Amino acid sequence: MTRPEPALSVVVPMFNEESVLPLLAERLRGVLDGLGEAYEVVAVDDGSTDGTAAGLTALRVGWPELRVLRLRRNSGHQAALVAGLLRARGGYVVSIDADLQDPPEVIVEMLRRARADELDIVYGVRADRSRDSAFKRWTAAGYYRLIRRLVGKQVPAQAGDFRLLSRAAVEALRELPERSPVLRLVVPWLGFPSGEVGYERQERAAGRTKYPLSRMAGLAAESVTSFSAAPLRVATWLGLAGVAVCGVLVVLAVLAWFAGATVTGWPSLYVAILFLGAVQLLCLGLLGEYVARIYTAVQGRPAYFVAGDSAAEPVSAGRDVVELADTLR
Ligand code: UDP
Ligand code: MG
């Protein structure tokens, strides 16, 4: 049985989101049913350990457009997004967070813009982040400044993972050999015609953030090393500067020797050794970052495993067959 392709897919990665699930379902469904077009919601259950999976199964009973993609274990927001995007069937694919920080109503505007202006990518841009914590705003501002410098100005500032992609853009993503691209950098880099829709970032509707500082730092480090060799060059410059400073120190030491004051040379020796040691460690660390990337790339392990897809795996159909068999008996 091949289903007709929906006009729109909405990909929602979720990890332990049982508390927002009912709120999300109600609002998202209201918006999407109002479109009057065929759609599917691809809920990516990123290895949740709470009642998310059960909640999704229950929702599916009265909401045939809901499709559940289960990952075998928690693979992280980006991997869950990629899993959902690559399996979505819609002509347009929107990705949105489960916690209602991105208002689902904006999807209508995104779709309208994409069609009216023939855009392949429409970014949701946070026009107002006053509801985010000061710390989150501050780290986010630093992050966007950094990646715009490294990747280029085509990366829209304050655009997270709430965006619309056309089928062509999704197919271009599929072509990439990268297993776990940082989408908010790779998508602008694809070079499709794009537009923006501003929205107000809301507070999390329920539950707690799944992005602690360590994960934010991880995303930032991956964003930089996946797109730029500039840090390697920083190491080179530091190394050169270290050599220059040491050259000066050597001249000073020779002068001190002529002046007959070599015993007092202890501090300079000490400083030079410390400084060189520090530069070397830094360079090694930076090299390590890239070697680690090469290592994971060479291993070629998938970033996620799909344990089930309610669209492909006929869970309910299986039950239907059993029921049919029972009635025939
Ligand atoms: N998420 C996920 N896997 C993870 C962490 C988060 O699928 O390992 C989902 C989460 O359920 C939510 C979205 O990614 O739908 C964004 O996470 P969150 O709202 O916690 O991040 P924040 O908005 O605080 O940056
Ligand atoms: Mg959130």
CSV table of C-alpha atoms and ligand atoms in Angstrom, one decimal:
chain,number,residue,atom,x,y,z
A,1,MET,CA,0.0,0.0,0.0
A,2,THR,CA,1.5,3.3,-1.0
A,3,ARG,CA,0.0,6.3,0.7
A,4,PRO,CA,-0.4,9.6,-1.1
A,5,GLU,CA,2.5,11.9,-0.4
A,6,PRO,CA,1.5,14.6,2.2
A,7,ALA,CA,2.0,18.2,1.3
A,8,LEU,CA,3.7,18.8,4.6
A,9,SER,CA,5.7,16.9,7.1
A,10,VAL,CA,6.3,18.2,10.6
A,11,VAL,CA,9.3,16.6,12.3
A,12,VAL,CA,9.3,16.8,16.1
A,13,PRO,CA,12.2,15.3,18.0
A,14,MET,CA,11.4,14.5,21.6
A,15,PHE,CA,13.3,13.2,24.5
A,16,ASN,CA,11.4,12.6,27.7
A,17,GLU,CA,8.6,15.0,26.8
A,18,GLU,CA,5.6,13.2,28.4
A,19,SER,CA,4.5,16.4,30.2
A,20,VAL,CA,4.3,18.6,27.0
A,21,LEU,CA,3.0,15.9,24.7
A,22,PRO,CA,-0.8,16.5,25.3
A,23,LEU,CA,-0.3,20.3,25.0
A,24,LEU,CA,1.8,19.8,21.8
A,25,ALA,CA,-0.7,17.4,20.2
A,26,GLU,CA,-3.6,19.7,20.8
A,27,ARG,CA,-2.0,22.9,19.5
A,28,LEU,CA,-0.1,21.3,16.6
A,29,ARG,CA,-3.2,19.4,15.5
A,30,GLY,CA,-5.3,22.4,15.6
A,31,VAL,CA,-2.9,24.3,13.3
A,32,LEU,CA,-2.3,21.5,10.9
A,33,ASP,CA,-5.9,20.4,10.6
A,34,GLY,CA,-6.7,24.0,9.8
A,35,LEU,CA,-4.4,23.9,6.7
A,36,GLY,CA,-6.9,21.8,4.8
A,37,GLU,CA,-4.1,19.8,3.2
A,38,ALA,CA,-2.7,16.3,3.7
A,39,TYR,CA,0.1,16.3,6.3
A,40,GLU,CA,2.0,14.0,8.5
A,41,VAL,CA,3.6,14.6,11.9
A,42,VAL,CA,6.8,12.6,12.4
A,43,ALA,CA,7.4,12.4,16.1
A,44,VAL,CA,11.0,11.2,16.6
A,45,ASP,CA,11.1,9.5,20.0
A,46,ASP,CA,14.8,9.9,20.8
A,47,GLY,CA,15.1,7.0,23.2
A,48,SER,CA,12.8,8.5,25.8
A,49,THR,CA,12.7,6.7,29.2
A,50,ASP,CA,9.5,8.2,30.5
A,51,GLY,CA,6.0,7.9,29.2
A,52,THR,CA,6.6,9.6,25.9
A,53,ALA,CA,6.5,6.4,23.8
A,54,ALA,CA,3.2,5.3,25.5
A,55,GLY,CA,1.8,8.8,25.1
A,56,LEU,CA,2.6,8.7,21.4
A,57,THR,CA,1.0,5.3,20.9
A,58,ALA,CA,-2.1,6.5,22.6
A,59,LEU,CA,-2.3,9.7,20.5
A,60,ARG,CA,-1.9,7.7,17.3
A,61,VAL,CA,-5.2,6.0,17.9
A,62,GLY,CA,-7.3,9.1,17.2
A,63,TRP,CA,-4.8,10.9,15.0
A,64,PRO,CA,-3.9,9.0,11.9
A,65,GLU,CA,-1.5,11.7,10.6
A,66,LEU,CA,0.8,11.1,13.6
A,67,ARG,CA,3.7,8.9,12.7
A,68,VAL,CA,6.1,7.7,15.3
A,69,LEU,CA,9.8,7.1,14.6
A,70,ARG,CA,11.5,5.4,17.5
A,71,LEU,CA,15.2,5.6,17.9
A,72,ARG,CA,16.8,2.7,19.8
A,73,ARG,CA,18.6,4.9,22.2
A,74,ASN,CA,19.1,8.6,23.0
A,75,SER,CA,21.1,9.9,20.1
A,76,GLY,CA,20.8,13.7,20.7
A,77,HIS,CA,18.6,16.4,19.3
A,78,GLN,CA,20.6,16.8,16.0
A,79,ALA,CA,20.7,13.1,15.2
A,80,ALA,CA,16.9,12.8,16.0
A,81,LEU,CA,16.2,15.7,13.7
A,82,VAL,CA,18.2,14.2,10.9
A,83,ALA,CA,16.5,10.8,11.4
A,84,GLY,CA,13.1,12.5,11.1
A,85,LEU,CA,14.0,14.8,8.2
A,86,LEU,CA,15.4,12.0,6.0
A,87,ARG,CA,12.3,9.9,6.6
A,88,ALA,CA,9.7,12.6,6.2
A,89,ARG,CA,7.7,12.2,3.0
A,90,GLY,CA,6.1,15.6,2.7
A,91,GLY,CA,6.6,18.1,-0.2
A,92,TYR,CA,7.7,20.5,2.5
A,93,VAL,CA,9.3,19.5,5.8
A,94,VAL,CA,9.2,21.7,8.9
A,95,SER,CA,11.2,20.8,12.0
A,96,ILE,CA,10.0,22.1,15.4
A,97,ASP,CA,10.8,21.5,19.1
A,98,ALA,CA,8.4,19.5,21.1
A,99,ASP,CA,8.2,22.0,24.0
A,100,LEU,CA,6.1,24.7,22.2
A,101,GLN,CA,8.9,27.2,22.5
A,102,ASP,CA,8.4,27.6,18.8
A,103,PRO,CA,4.8,28.4,18.2
A,104,PRO,CA,3.2,25.9,15.7
A,105,GLU,CA,1.0,28.7,14.3
A,106,VAL,CA,4.2,30.1,12.6
A,107,ILE,CA,4.2,27.0,10.3
A,108,VAL,CA,1.3,28.4,8.4
A,109,GLU,CA,3.2,31.5,7.7
A,110,MET,CA,6.3,29.6,6.7
A,111,LEU,CA,4.4,27.5,4.2
A,112,ARG,CA,2.8,30.6,2.7
A,113,ARG,CA,6.1,32.4,2.3
A,114,ALA,CA,7.7,29.3,0.8
A,115,ARG,CA,5.0,29.0,-1.8
A,116,ALA,CA,4.5,32.7,-2.5
A,117,ASP,CA,8.2,33.5,-3.0
A,118,GLU,CA,9.2,30.0,-4.3
A,119,LEU,CA,11.7,29.5,-1.4
A,120,ASP,CA,13.3,26.2,-0.6
A,121,ILE,CA,14.2,27.2,3.0
A,122,VAL,CA,12.3,29.4,5.4
A,123,TYR,CA,14.0,30.0,8.8
A,124,GLY,CA,12.1,30.7,11.9
A,125,VAL,CA,14.1,33.6,13.4
A,126,ARG,CA,13.7,34.5,17.1
A,127,ALA,CA,12.7,38.1,17.0
A,128,ASP,CA,12.3,38.3,20.8
A,129,ARG,CA,14.2,36.1,23.2
A,130,SER,CA,13.2,38.1,26.3
A,131,ARG,CA,11.6,34.9,27.7
A,132,ASP,CA,14.8,32.9,27.6
A,133,SER,CA,17.1,33.2,30.5
A,134,ALA,CA,19.8,35.8,30.4
A,135,PHE,CA,22.4,33.1,30.4
A,136,LYS,CA,20.8,31.3,27.4
A,137,ARG,CA,20.6,34.6,25.5
A,138,TRP,CA,24.2,35.5,26.2
A,139,THR,CA,25.6,32.1,25.2
A,140,ALA,CA,23.4,32.0,22.1
A,141,ALA,CA,24.6,35.5,21.0
A,142,GLY,CA,28.2,34.3,21.4
A,143,TYR,CA,27.4,31.1,19.5
A,144,TYR,CA,25.8,32.9,16.5
A,145,ARG,CA,28.6,35.5,16.3
A,146,LEU,CA,31.2,32.7,16.2
A,147,ILE,CA,29.5,30.6,13.6
A,148,ARG,CA,28.7,33.6,11.4
A,149,ARG,CA,32.4,34.5,11.4
A,150,LEU,CA,33.4,30.9,10.6
A,151,VAL,CA,30.8,29.8,8.1
A,152,GLY,CA,29.8,33.2,6.6
A,153,LYS,CA,27.0,35.7,6.8
A,154,GLN,CA,24.6,33.4,5.0
A,155,VAL,CA,23.9,31.8,8.4
A,156,PRO,CA,20.9,33.7,9.8
A,157,ALA,CA,21.5,34.9,13.3
A,158,GLN,CA,19.0,33.7,15.9
A,159,ALA,CA,17.7,30.9,13.7
A,160,GLY,CA,17.6,27.6,15.5
A,161,ASP,CA,16.2,24.4,14.3
A,162,PHE,CA,12.7,25.7,13.6
A,163,ARG,CA,12.6,25.9,9.8
A,164,LEU,CA,11.0,24.7,6.7
A,165,LEU,CA,12.8,22.8,4.0
A,166,SER,CA,11.5,22.0,0.5
A,167,ARG,CA,11.7,18.4,-0.8
A,168,ALA,CA,14.7,19.5,-2.9
A,169,ALA,CA,16.5,20.8,0.1
A,170,VAL,CA,15.9,17.6,2.0
A,171,GLU,CA,17.2,15.5,-0.9
A,172,ALA,CA,20.3,17.7,-1.0
A,173,LEU,CA,20.8,17.0,2.7
A,174,ARG,CA,20.5,13.3,2.0
A,175,GLU,CA,23.2,13.5,-0.6
A,176,LEU,CA,25.8,14.7,2.0
A,177,PRO,CA,28.2,12.1,3.1
A,178,GLU,CA,28.2,13.5,6.6
A,179,ARG,CA,26.5,11.2,9.1
A,180,SER,CA,25.6,13.9,11.7
A,181,PRO,CA,25.6,17.3,10.1
A,182,VAL,CA,25.1,20.3,12.3
A,183,LEU,CA,21.9,21.3,10.5
A,184,ARG,CA,21.8,25.0,11.3
A,185,LEU,CA,25.2,25.4,9.6
A,186,VAL,CA,24.8,22.9,6.8
A,187,VAL,CA,21.4,24.0,5.7
A,188,PRO,CA,22.4,27.7,4.9
A,189,TRP,CA,25.5,26.3,3.3
A,190,LEU,CA,23.4,24.4,0.7
A,191,GLY,CA,22.7,27.7,-0.9
A,192,PHE,CA,19.0,27.4,-1.7
A,193,PRO,CA,16.9,30.5,-2.0
A,194,SER,CA,15.7,31.2,1.5
A,195,GLY,CA,13.6,33.6,3.6
A,196,GLU,CA,12.9,34.3,7.2
A,197,VAL,CA,9.8,34.4,9.4
A,198,GLY,CA,10.2,36.2,12.7
A,199,TYR,CA,8.5,34.8,15.8
A,200,GLU,CA,8.6,35.3,19.6
A,201,ARG,CA,10.3,32.5,21.4
A,202,GLN,CA,8.0,31.2,24.1
A,203,GLU,CA,8.7,29.7,27.4
A,204,ARG,CA,8.9,25.9,27.6
A,205,ALA,CA,5.3,24.7,28.0
A,206,ALA,CA,6.2,21.9,30.5
A,207,GLY,CA,9.1,19.8,31.6
A,208,ARG,CA,12.7,20.8,31.8
A,209,THR,CA,15.3,21.6,29.2
A,210,LYS,CA,17.2,18.7,27.7
A,211,TYR,CA,20.1,20.9,26.7
A,212,PRO,CA,22.4,21.4,29.7
A,213,LEU,CA,25.5,23.5,29.4
A,214,SER,CA,27.7,20.5,28.5
A,215,ARG,CA,25.5,19.8,25.4
A,216,MET,CA,25.5,23.4,24.3
A,217,ALA,CA,29.3,23.4,24.6
A,218,GLY,CA,29.4,20.2,22.6
A,219,LEU,CA,27.2,21.7,19.8
A,220,ALA,CA,29.4,24.8,19.7
A,221,ALA,CA,32.6,22.7,19.5
A,222,GLU,CA,31.1,20.5,16.8
A,223,SER,CA,29.9,23.6,14.8
A,224,VAL,CA,33.3,25.1,14.8
A,225,THR,CA,35.3,22.0,13.9
A,226,SER,CA,32.8,20.7,11.4
A,227,PHE,CA,33.0,23.9,9.3
A,228,SER,CA,36.4,25.5,9.8
A,229,ALA,CA,40.1,24.7,10.1
A,230,ALA,CA,40.6,28.2,11.6
A,231,PRO,CA,41.4,26.8,15.1
A,232,LEU,CA,44.3,24.9,13.6
A,233,ARG,CA,45.6,28.1,12.3
A,234,VAL,CA,45.2,29.7,15.7
A,235,ALA,CA,47.6,26.9,16.9
A,236,THR,CA,50.1,27.8,14.2
A,237,TRP,CA,49.9,31.5,15.1
A,238,LEU,CA,50.3,30.8,18.8
A,239,GLY,CA,53.3,28.5,18.0
A,240,LEU,CA,54.9,31.3,15.9
A,241,ALA,CA,54.3,33.9,18.7
A,242,GLY,CA,55.8,31.5,21.2
A,243,VAL,CA,58.9,31.1,19.0
A,244,ALA,CA,59.3,34.9,18.7
A,245,VAL,CA,59.0,35.4,22.5
A,246,CYS,CA,61.5,32.6,23.1
A,247,GLY,CA,63.9,34.3,20.6
A,248,VAL,CA,63.7,37.5,22.6
A,249,LEU,CA,64.3,35.5,25.8
A,250,VAL,CA,67.4,33.9,24.3
A,251,VAL,CA,68.8,37.3,23.3
A,252,LEU,CA,68.2,38.5,26.9
A,253,ALA,CA,69.8,35.4,28.3
A,254,VAL,CA,72.9,35.9,26.2
A,255,LEU,CA,73.1,39.5,27.2
A,256,ALA,CA,72.7,38.5,30.8
A,257,TRP,CA,75.6,36.0,30.4
A,258,PHE,CA,77.8,38.8,29.1
A,259,ALA,CA,76.8,40.9,32.1
A,260,GLY,CA,77.8,38.0,34.4
A,261,ALA,CA,74.3,37.7,35.8
A,262,THR,CA,73.3,34.2,34.7
A,263,VAL,CA,72.3,32.9,38.1
A,264,THR,CA,69.5,35.3,38.1
A,265,GLY,CA,68.2,33.8,34.9
A,266,TRP,CA,66.1,31.3,36.7
A,267,PRO,CA,62.7,33.1,36.2
A,268,SER,CA,63.2,33.5,32.5
A,269,LEU,CA,64.0,29.8,32.0
A,270,TYR,CA,61.0,28.9,34.1
A,271,VAL,CA,58.7,31.1,32.1
A,272,ALA,CA,60.0,29.9,28.8
A,273,ILE,CA,59.5,26.2,29.7
A,274,LEU,CA,56.1,26.9,31.0
A,275,PHE,CA,55.0,28.9,28.0
A,276,LEU,CA,56.3,26.4,25.5
A,277,GLY,CA,54.7,23.6,27.3
A,278,ALA,CA,51.4,25.4,27.3
A,279,VAL,CA,51.6,26.1,23.6
A,280,GLN,CA,52.4,22.6,22.8
A,281,LEU,CA,49.6,21.2,24.8
A,282,LEU,CA,47.1,23.6,23.2
A,283,CYS,CA,48.2,22.6,19.7
A,284,LEU,CA,48.0,18.9,20.6
A,285,GLY,CA,44.5,19.5,22.0
A,286,LEU,CA,43.4,21.2,18.8
A,287,LEU,CA,44.9,18.5,16.6
A,288,GLY,CA,43.1,16.0,18.8
A,289,GLU,CA,39.8,17.7,18.0
A,290,TYR,CA,40.3,17.2,14.3
A,291,VAL,CA,41.7,13.7,14.6
A,292,ALA,CA,38.7,12.8,16.6
A,293,ARG,CA,36.5,14.0,13.8
A,294,ILE,CA,38.4,12.0,11.3
A,295,TYR,CA,38.2,9.0,13.5
A,296,THR,CA,34.5,9.1,13.8
A,297,ALA,CA,34.2,9.8,10.1
A,298,VAL,CA,36.4,6.8,9.2
A,299,GLN,CA,34.5,4.5,11.6
A,300,GLY,CA,31.4,5.6,9.7
A,301,ARG,CA,29.0,4.5,12.5
A,302,PRO,CA,25.5,5.8,12.0
A,303,ALA,CA,24.5,8.6,14.3
A,304,TYR,CA,21.2,6.8,15.3
A,305,PHE,CA,19.4,3.5,14.9
A,306,VAL,CA,15.7,3.5,14.0
A,307,ALA,CA,13.9,0.9,16.1
A,308,GLY,CA,10.6,1.4,14.4
A,309,ASP,CA,8.5,3.6,12.2
A,310,SER,CA,4.8,3.4,12.6
A,311,ALA,CA,4.5,4.3,8.9
A,312,ALA,CA,6.6,1.3,7.7
A,313,GLU,CA,6.1,-1.2,10.5
A,314,PRO,CA,2.4,-2.0,10.4
A,315,VAL,CA,2.0,-2.2,14.2
A,316,SER,CA,-1.8,-1.7,14.1
A,317,ALA,CA,-2.1,-3.6,10.8
A,318,GLY,CA,-0.4,-6.5,12.5
A,319,ARG,CA,-3.1,-6.4,15.2
A,320,ASP,CA,-5.8,-5.9,12.6
A,321,VAL,CA,-4.6,-9.1,10.8
A,322,VAL,CA,-4.8,-11.0,14.1
A,323,GLU,CA,-8.3,-9.7,14.7
A,324,LEU,CA,-9.3,-10.6,11.2
A,325,ALA,CA,-8.0,-14.1,11.6
A,326,ASP,CA,-9.9,-14.4,14.9
A,327,THR,CA,-13.2,-13.4,13.2
A,328,LEU,CA,-12.6,-15.8,10.3
A,329,ARG,CA,-12.1,-18.7,12.7
B,1,UDP,N1,15.7,16.6,22.3
B,1,UDP,C1,16.0,15.3,21.7
B,1,UDP,N2,17.0,14.6,22.1
B,1,UDP,C2,17.9,15.0,23.1
B,1,UDP,C3,17.7,16.3,23.7
B,1,UDP,C4,16.6,17.0,23.3
B,1,UDP,O1,15.2,14.9,20.8
B,1,UDP,O2,18.8,14.3,23.4
B,1,UDP,C5,14.6,17.4,21.9
B,1,UDP,C6,13.7,17.9,23.0
B,1,UDP,O3,12.7,16.9,23.3
B,1,UDP,C7,13.0,19.1,22.3
B,1,UDP,C8,14.2,19.6,21.5
B,1,UDP,O4,15.1,18.6,21.3
B,1,UDP,O5,12.0,18.8,21.5
B,1,UDP,C9,14.9,20.8,22.1
B,1,UDP,O6,15.3,20.5,23.4
B,1,UDP,P1,15.1,21.5,24.6
B,1,UDP,O7,13.8,22.2,24.5
B,1,UDP,O8,15.3,20.7,25.9
B,1,UDP,O9,16.3,22.5,24.4
B,1,UDP,P2,16.3,24.1,24.7
B,1,UDP,O10,15.0,24.7,24.0
B,1,UDP,O11,16.2,24.3,26.2
B,1,UDP,O12,17.5,24.6,24.1
B,2,MG,MG,13.2,24.1,24.3
